[in-house]
PDB file of C-alpha atoms in Angstrom:
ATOM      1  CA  UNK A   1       4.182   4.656   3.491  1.00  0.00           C
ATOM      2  CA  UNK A   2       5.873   1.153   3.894  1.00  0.00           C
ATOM      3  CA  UNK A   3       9.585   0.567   2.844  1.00  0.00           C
ATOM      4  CA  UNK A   4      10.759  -2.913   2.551  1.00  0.00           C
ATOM      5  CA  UNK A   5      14.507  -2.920   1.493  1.00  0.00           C
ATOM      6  CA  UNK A   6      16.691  -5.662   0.687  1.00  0.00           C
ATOM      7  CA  UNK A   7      20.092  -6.551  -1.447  1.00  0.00           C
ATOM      8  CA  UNK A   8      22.310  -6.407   1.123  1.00  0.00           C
ATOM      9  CA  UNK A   9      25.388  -9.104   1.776  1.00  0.00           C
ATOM     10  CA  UNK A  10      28.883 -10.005   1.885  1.00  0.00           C
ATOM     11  CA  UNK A  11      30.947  -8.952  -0.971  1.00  0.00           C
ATOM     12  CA  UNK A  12      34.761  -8.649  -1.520  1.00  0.00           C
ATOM     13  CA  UNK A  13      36.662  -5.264  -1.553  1.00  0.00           C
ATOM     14  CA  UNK A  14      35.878  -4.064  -5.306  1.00  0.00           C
ATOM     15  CA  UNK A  15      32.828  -6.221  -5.421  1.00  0.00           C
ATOM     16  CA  UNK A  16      29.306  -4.805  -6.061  1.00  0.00           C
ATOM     17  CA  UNK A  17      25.710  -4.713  -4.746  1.00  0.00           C
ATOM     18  CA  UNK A  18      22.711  -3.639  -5.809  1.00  0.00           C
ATOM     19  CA  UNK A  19      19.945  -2.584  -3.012  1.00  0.00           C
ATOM     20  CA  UNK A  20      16.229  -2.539  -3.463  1.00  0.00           C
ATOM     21  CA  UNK A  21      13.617  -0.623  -1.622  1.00  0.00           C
ATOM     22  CA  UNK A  22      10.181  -0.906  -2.575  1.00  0.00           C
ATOM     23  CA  UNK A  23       7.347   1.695  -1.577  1.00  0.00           C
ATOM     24  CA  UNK A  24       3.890   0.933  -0.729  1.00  0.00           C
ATOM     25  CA  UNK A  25       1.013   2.898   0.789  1.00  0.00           C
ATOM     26  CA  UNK A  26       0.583   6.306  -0.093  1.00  0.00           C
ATOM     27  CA  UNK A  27       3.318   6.843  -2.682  1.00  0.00           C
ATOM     28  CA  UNK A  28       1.666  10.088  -4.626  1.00  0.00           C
ATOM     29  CA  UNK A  29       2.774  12.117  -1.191  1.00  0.00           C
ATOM     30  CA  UNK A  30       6.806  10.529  -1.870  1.00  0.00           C
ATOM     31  CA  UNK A  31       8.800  13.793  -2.252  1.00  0.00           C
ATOM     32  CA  UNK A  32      11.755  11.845  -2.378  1.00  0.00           C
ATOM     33  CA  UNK A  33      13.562   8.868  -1.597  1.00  0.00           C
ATOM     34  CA  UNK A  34      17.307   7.909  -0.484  1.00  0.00           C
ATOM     35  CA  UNK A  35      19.655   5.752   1.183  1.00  0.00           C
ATOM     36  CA  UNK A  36      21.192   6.074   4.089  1.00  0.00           C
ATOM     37  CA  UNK A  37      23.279   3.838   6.402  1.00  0.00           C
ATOM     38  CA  UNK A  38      25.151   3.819   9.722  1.00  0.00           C
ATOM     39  CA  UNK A  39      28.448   1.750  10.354  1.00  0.00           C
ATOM     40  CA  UNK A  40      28.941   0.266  14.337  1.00  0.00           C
ATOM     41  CA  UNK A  41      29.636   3.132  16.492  1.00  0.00           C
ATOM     42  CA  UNK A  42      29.534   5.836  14.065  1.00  0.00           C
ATOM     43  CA  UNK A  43      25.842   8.307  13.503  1.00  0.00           C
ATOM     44  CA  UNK A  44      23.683   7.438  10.616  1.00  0.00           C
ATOM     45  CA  UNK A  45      24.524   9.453   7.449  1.00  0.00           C
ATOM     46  CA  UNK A  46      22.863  10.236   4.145  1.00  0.00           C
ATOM     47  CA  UNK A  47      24.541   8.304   1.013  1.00  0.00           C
ATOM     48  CA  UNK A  48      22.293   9.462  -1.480  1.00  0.00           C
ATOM     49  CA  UNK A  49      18.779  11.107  -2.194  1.00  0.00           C
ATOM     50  CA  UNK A  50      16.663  11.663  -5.505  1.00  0.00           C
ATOM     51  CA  UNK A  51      13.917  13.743  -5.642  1.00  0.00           C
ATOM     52  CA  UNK A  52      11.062  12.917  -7.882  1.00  0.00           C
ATOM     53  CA  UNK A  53      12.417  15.086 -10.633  1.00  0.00           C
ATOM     54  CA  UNK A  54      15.335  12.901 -10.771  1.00  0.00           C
ATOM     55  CA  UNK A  55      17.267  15.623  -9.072  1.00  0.00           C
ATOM     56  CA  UNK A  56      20.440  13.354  -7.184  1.00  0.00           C
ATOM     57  CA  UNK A  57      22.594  14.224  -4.212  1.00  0.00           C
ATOM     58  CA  UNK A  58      25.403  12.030  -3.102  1.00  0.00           C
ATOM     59  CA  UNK A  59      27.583  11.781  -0.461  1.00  0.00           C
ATOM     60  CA  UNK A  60      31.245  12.886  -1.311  1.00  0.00           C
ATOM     61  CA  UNK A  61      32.454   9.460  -0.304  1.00  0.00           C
ATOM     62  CA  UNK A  62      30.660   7.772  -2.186  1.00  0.00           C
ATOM     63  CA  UNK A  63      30.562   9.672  -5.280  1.00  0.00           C
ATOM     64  CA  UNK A  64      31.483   8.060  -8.404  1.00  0.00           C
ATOM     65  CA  UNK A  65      30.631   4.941  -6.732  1.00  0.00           C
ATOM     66  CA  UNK A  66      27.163   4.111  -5.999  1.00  0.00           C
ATOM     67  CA  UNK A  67      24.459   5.342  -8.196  1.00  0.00           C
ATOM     68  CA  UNK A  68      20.753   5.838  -7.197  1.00  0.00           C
ATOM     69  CA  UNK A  69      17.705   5.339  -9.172  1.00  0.00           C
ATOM     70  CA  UNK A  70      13.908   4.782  -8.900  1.00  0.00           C
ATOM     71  CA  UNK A  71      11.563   2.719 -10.937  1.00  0.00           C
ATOM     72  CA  UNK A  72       7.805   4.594 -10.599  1.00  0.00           C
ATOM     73  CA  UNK A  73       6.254   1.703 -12.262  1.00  0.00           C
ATOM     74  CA  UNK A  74       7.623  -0.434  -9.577  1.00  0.00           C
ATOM     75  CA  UNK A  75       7.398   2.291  -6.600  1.00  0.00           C
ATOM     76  CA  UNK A  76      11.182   1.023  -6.503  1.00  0.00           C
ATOM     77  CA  UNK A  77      14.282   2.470  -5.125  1.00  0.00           C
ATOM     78  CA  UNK A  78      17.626   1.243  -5.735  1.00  0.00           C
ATOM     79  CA  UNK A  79      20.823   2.032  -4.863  1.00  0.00           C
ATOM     80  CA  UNK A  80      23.845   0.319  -7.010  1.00  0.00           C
ATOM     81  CA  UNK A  81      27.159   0.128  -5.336  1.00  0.00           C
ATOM     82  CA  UNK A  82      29.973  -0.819  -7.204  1.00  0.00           C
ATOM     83  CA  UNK A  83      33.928  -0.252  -6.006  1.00  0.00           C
ATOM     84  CA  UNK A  84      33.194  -1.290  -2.439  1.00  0.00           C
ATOM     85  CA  UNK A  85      35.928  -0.468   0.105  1.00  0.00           C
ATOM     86  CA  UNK A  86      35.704  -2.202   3.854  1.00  0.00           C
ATOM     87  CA  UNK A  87      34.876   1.438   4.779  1.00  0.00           C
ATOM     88  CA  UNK A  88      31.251   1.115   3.207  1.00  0.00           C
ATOM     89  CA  UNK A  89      30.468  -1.911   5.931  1.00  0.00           C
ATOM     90  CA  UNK A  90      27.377  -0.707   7.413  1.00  0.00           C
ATOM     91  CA  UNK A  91      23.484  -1.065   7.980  1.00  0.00           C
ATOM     92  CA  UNK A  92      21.970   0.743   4.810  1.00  0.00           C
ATOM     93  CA  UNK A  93      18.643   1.939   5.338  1.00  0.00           C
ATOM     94  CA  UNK A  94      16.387   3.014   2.836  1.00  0.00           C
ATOM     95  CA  UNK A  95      14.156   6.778   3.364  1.00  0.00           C
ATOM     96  CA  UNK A  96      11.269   8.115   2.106  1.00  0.00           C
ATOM     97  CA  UNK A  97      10.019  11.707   2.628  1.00  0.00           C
ATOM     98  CA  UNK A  98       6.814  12.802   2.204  1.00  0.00           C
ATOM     99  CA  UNK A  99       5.410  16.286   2.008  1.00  0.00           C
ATOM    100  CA  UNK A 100       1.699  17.400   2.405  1.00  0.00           C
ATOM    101  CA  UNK A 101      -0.464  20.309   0.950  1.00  0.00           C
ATOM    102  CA  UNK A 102       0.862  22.373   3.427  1.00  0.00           C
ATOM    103  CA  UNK A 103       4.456  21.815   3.157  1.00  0.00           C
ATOM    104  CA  UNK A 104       5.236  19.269   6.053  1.00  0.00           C
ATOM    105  CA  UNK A 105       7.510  16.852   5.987  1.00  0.00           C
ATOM    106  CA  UNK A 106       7.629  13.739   7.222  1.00  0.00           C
ATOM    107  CA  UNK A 107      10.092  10.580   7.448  1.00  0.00           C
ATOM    108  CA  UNK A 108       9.437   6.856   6.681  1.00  0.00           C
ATOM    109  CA  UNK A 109      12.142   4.164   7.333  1.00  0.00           C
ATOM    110  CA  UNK A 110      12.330   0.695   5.940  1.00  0.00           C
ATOM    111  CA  UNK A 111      14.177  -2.070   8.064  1.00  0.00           C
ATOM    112  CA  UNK A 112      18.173  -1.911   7.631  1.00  0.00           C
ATOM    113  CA  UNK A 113      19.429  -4.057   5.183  1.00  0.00           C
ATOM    114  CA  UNK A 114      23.317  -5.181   6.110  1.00  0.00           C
ATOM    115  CA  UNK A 115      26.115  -4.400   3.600  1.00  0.00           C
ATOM    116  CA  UNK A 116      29.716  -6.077   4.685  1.00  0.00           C
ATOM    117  CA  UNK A 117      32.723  -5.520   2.754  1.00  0.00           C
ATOM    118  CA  UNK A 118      35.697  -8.077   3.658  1.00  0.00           C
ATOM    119  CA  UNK A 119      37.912 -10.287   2.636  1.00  0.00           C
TER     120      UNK A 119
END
């Protein structure tokens, strides 16, 4: 599986973005896909996940926020991100997690895409 993401900028506090991450390669073995990012100095953390029954988990500081969402036609991720505080400056990178017949699990990365909040 290949990720390619992209969307990111510079936007204003209160501003929005929307973030893109589009699958190729095997994408019938995609258990789920997500976004996660990692500010300077801090560990990477999980913002938000769906699984491919549209089940959705968000981080608590983002919830109410950012909304994620996958187009299948497209093999498309996307993570919307309105209300953006300084806070949410950070490398965002998008996740895909595959499982096989026999229940493994494996992680696929696309390149980080670089969301700054300022004024």
């Amino acid at each position: 599986v290949q990720l390619q993401a992209s969307g990111g900028g510079l936007v204003q506090p209160g501003g929005s973005l929307r973030l893109s991450c589009a699958a190729s390669g095997n994408i019938a073995s995609i258990d789920r896909m997500g976004w996660w990012r990692q500010a300077p100095g801090k560990l990477r953390e999980l913002v938000a996940v769906m699984g491919n029954g549209g089940s959705t988990n968000y981080a608590d500081l983002v919830k109410g926020r950012f909304t994620i969402s996958r187009d299948n036609a497209k093999n498309t991720a996307y993570l919307q991100m309105n209300s953006l505080k300084p806070e949410d400056t950070a490398v965002y990178y998008c996740n895909a997690v595959t499982r096989d017949p026999w229940g493994g699990e494996y992680d696929y990365w696309g390149q980080g895409t670089l969301v700054t909040v300022s004024s």
